[in-house]
Short mmCIF file of C-alpha atoms in Angstrom, two decimals:
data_model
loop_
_atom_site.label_atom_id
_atom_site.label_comp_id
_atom_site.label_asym_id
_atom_site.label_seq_id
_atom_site.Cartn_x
_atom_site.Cartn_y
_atom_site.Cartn_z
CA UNK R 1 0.00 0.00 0.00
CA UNK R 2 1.32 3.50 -0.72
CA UNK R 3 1.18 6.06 1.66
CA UNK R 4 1.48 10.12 1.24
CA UNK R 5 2.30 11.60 4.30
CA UNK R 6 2.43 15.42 4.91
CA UNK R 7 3.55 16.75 7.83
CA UNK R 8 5.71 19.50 8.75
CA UNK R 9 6.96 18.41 12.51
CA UNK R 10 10.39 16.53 12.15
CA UNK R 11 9.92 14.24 15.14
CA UNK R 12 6.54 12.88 13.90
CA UNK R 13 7.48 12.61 10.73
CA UNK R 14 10.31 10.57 11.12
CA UNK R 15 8.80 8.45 13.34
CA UNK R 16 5.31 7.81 11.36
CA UNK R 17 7.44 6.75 8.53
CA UNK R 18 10.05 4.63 10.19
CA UNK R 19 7.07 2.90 11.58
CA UNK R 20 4.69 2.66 8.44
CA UNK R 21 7.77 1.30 6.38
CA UNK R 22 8.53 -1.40 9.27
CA UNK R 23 4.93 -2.20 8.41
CA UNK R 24 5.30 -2.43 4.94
CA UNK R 25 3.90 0.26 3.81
CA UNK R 26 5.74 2.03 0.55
CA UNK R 27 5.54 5.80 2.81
CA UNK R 28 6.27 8.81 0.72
CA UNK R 29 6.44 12.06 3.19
CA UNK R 30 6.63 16.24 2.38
CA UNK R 31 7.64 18.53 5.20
CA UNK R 32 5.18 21.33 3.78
CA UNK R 33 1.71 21.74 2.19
CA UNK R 34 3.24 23.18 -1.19
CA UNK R 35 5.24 19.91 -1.89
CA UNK R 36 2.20 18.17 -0.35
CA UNK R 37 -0.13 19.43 -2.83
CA UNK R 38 2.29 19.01 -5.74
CA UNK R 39 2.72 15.24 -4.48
CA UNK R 40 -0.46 14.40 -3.93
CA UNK R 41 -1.97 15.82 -7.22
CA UNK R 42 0.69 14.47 -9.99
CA UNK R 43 0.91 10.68 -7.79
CA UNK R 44 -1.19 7.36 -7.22
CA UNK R 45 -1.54 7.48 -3.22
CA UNK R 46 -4.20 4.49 -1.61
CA UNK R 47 -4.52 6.80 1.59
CA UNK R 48 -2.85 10.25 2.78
CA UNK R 49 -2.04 11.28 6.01
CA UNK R 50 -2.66 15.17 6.33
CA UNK R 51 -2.06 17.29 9.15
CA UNK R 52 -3.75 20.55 9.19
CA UNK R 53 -1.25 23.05 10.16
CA UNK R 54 1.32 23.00 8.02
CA UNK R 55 3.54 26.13 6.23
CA UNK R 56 2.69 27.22 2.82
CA UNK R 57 -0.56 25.29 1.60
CA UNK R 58 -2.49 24.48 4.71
CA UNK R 59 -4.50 21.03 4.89
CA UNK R 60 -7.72 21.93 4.47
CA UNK R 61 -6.78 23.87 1.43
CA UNK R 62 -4.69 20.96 0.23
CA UNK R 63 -7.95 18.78 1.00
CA UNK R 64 -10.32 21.12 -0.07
CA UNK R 65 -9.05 21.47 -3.78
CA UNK R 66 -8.53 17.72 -4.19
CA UNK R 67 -11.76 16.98 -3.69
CA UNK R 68 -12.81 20.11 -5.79
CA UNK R 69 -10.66 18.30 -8.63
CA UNK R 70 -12.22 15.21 -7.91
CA UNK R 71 -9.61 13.24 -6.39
CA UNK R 72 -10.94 10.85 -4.30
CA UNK R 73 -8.22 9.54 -2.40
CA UNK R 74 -8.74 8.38 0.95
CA UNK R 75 -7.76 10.88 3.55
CA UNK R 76 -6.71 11.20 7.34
CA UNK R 77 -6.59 14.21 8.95
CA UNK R 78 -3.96 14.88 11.73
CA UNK R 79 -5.41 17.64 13.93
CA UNK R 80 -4.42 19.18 17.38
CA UNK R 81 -6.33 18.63 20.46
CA UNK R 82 -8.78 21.70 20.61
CA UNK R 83 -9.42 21.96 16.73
CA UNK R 84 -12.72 20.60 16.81
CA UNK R 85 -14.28 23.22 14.19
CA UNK R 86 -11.02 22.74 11.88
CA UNK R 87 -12.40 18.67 12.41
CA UNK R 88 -15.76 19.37 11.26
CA UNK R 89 -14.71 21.56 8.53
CA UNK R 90 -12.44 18.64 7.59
CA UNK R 91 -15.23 16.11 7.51
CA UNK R 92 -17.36 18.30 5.88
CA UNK R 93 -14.95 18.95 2.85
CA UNK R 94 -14.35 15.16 2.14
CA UNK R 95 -11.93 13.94 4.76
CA UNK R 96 -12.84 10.64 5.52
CA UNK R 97 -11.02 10.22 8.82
CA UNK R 98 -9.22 12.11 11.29
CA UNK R 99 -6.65 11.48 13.93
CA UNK R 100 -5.96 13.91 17.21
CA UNK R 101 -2.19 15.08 18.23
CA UNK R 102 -0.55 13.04 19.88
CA UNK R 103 -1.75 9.48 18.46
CA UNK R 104 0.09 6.11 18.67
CA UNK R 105 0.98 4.17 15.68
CA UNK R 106 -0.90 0.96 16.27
CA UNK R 107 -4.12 3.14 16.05
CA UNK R 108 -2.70 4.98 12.70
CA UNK R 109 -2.52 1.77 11.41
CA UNK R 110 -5.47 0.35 11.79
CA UNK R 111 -7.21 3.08 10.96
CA UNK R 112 -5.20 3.10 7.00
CA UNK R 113 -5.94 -0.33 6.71
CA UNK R 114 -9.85 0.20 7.78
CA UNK R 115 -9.97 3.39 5.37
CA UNK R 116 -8.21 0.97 2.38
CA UNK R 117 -10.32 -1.92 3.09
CA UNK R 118 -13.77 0.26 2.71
CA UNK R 119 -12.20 2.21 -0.21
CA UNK R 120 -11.81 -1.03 -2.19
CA UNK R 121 -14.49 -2.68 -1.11
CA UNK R 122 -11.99 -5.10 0.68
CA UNK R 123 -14.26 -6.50 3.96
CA UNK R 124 -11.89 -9.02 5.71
CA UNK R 125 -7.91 -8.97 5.89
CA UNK R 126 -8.04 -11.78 3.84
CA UNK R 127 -7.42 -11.76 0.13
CA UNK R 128 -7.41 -14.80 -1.89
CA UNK R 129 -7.08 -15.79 -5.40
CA UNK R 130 -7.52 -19.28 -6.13
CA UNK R 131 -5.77 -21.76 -3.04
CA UNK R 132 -3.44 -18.48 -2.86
CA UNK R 133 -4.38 -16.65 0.47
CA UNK R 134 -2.89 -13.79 2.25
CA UNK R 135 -3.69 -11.85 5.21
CA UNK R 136 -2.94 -8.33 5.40
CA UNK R 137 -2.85 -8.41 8.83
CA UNK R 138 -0.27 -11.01 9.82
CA UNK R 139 1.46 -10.52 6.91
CA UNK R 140 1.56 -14.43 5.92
CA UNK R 141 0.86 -16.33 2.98
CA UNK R 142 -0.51 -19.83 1.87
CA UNK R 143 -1.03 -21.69 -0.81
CA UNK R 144 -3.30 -24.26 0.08
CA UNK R 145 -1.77 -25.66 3.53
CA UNK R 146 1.46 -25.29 2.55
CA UNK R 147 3.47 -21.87 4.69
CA UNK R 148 5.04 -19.36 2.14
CA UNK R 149 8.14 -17.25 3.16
CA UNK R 150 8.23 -13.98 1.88
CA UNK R 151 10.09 -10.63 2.25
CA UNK R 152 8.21 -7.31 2.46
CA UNK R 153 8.89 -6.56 -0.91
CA UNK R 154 7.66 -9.82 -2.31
CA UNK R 155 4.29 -9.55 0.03
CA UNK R 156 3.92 -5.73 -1.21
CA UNK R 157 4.45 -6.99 -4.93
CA UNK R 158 1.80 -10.18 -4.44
CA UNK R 159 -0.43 -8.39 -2.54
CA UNK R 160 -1.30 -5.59 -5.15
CA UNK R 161 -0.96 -8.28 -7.71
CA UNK R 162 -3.72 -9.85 -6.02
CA UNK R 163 -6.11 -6.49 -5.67
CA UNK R 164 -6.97 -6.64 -9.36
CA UNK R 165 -6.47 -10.27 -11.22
CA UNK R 166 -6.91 -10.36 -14.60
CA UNK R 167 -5.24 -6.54 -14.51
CA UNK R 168 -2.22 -6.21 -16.34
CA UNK R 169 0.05 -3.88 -13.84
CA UNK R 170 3.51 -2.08 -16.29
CA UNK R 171 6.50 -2.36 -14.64
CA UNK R 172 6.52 1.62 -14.05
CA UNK R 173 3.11 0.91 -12.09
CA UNK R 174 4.44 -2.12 -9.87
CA UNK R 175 7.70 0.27 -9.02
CA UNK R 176 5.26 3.00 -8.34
CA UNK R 177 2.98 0.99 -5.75
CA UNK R 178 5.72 -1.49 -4.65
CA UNK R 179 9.20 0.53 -4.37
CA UNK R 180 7.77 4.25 -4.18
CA UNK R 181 10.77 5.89 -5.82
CA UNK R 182 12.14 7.59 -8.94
CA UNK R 183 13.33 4.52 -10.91
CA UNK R 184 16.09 3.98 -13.31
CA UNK R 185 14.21 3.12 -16.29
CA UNK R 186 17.04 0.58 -16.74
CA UNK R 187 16.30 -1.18 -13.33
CA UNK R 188 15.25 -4.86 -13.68
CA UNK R 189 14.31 -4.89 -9.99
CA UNK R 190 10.88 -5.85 -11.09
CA UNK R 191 11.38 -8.65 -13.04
CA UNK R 192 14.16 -10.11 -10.43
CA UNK R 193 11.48 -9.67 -7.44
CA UNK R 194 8.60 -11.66 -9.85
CA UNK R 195 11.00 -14.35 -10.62
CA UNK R 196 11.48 -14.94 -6.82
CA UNK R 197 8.04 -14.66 -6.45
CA UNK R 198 7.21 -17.16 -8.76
CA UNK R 199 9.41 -20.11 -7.37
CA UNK R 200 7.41 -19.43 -3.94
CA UNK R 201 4.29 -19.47 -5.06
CA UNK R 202 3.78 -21.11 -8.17
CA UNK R 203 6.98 -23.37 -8.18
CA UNK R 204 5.98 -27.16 -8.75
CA UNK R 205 1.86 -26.29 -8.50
CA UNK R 206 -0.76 -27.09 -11.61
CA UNK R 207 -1.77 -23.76 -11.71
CA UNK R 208 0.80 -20.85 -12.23
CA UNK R 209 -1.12 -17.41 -10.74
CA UNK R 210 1.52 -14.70 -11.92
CA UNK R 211 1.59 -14.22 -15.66
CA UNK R 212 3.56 -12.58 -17.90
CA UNK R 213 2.05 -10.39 -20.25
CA UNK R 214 4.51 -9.60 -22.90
CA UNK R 215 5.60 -6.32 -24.02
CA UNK R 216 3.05 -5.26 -21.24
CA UNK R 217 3.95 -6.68 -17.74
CA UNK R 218 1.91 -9.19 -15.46
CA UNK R 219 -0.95 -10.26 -14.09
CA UNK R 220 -2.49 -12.36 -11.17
CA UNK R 221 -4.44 -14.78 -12.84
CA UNK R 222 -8.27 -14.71 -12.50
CA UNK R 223 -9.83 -17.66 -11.53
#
């Protein structure tokens, strides 16, 4: 999942996104609502994180002309404790969650994943495509009764392989999503982490759920 974060207060920052990335989460992060704004409105985000105060653009403004735009990306506002009407004003312009100063991380969490799950329609932590299951939660994988091992990466990569089977995802979308930085056009980091991907999970099975679409990039099979 891919994460904008904008937030102007060092300490929080740094800490939100050491913890999101422990997590899993691909966290991108801008210090001020300018670079917010610009981030937010030229990127593919699944849920950001916006605090209200912030120099240059503040967050309501930031919110305010997304949703004017009609971006509809999920967002949570951070807010101090006292800001009730700058909460309501929030809510009322399209945020679809809010947080209060000072907040532990646990709670962040689940709230992302709650706000992700509703966005896509996703009701349980579970996702599963054929015998393939994974649980967003735990962070494990099966397939069938059989254990898979998996780095972050690989789980990242499988897991938005498995929001839209049948979807062909380009290799600039799965860096996008799964790494969250300026690529190399050169890189081959893609095709190294599918290949690893493929000898855990399809590796000696009947059916082979990661396909390559060529000239295009993969898929998750449909079944």
């Amino acid at each position: 999942m891919k994460l904008l974060l904008i937030e102007d207060e060092k300490k929080i920052s740094d800490f939100v996104v050491k913890g999101l990335r422990e997590q899993g989460f691909v966290v991108e992060h801008a210090s001020d609502g300018n670079d917010g704004y610009l981030h937010a409105t030229t990127q593919s985000y699944d849920v950001i994180i916006l605090d209200i105060m912030l120099p240059g653009r503040d967050g309501l403004s930031i919110l305010k002309a997304l949703r004017k735009s009609g971006n509809t990306v999920p967002v949570i506002l951070v807010t101090a404790r006292g800001e009730l009407d700058e909460r309501l004003e929030g809510l009322n312009l399209g945020a679809d969650d809010y947080l209060t100063k000072p907040f532990y991380l646990d709670e962040l969490i689940a709230r992302i994943q709650a706000l992700h799950r509703r966005s896509t329609g996703t009701q349980l932590s579970l996702m599963q495509v054929g015998d393939l299951v994974i649980n967003l939660t735990t962070r494990e994988a099966k397939r069938g009764d059989e254990a898979i091992e998996l780095t972050m990466r690989e789980f990242n990569l499988l897991e938005y392989l498995m929001r839209s089977p049948a979807r062909v995802l380009t290799r600039t979308q799965i860096l996008e999503h799964v790494w969250g930085y300026d690529f190399d056009p050169n890189t081959n980091v893609v095709d190294v982490c599918i290949q690893r991907l493929r000898k855990k999970v399809d590796a000696g099975r009947e059916t082979a759920l990661i396909e390559t679409v060529r000239g295009a990039g993969y898929r998750m099979k449909k079944l």
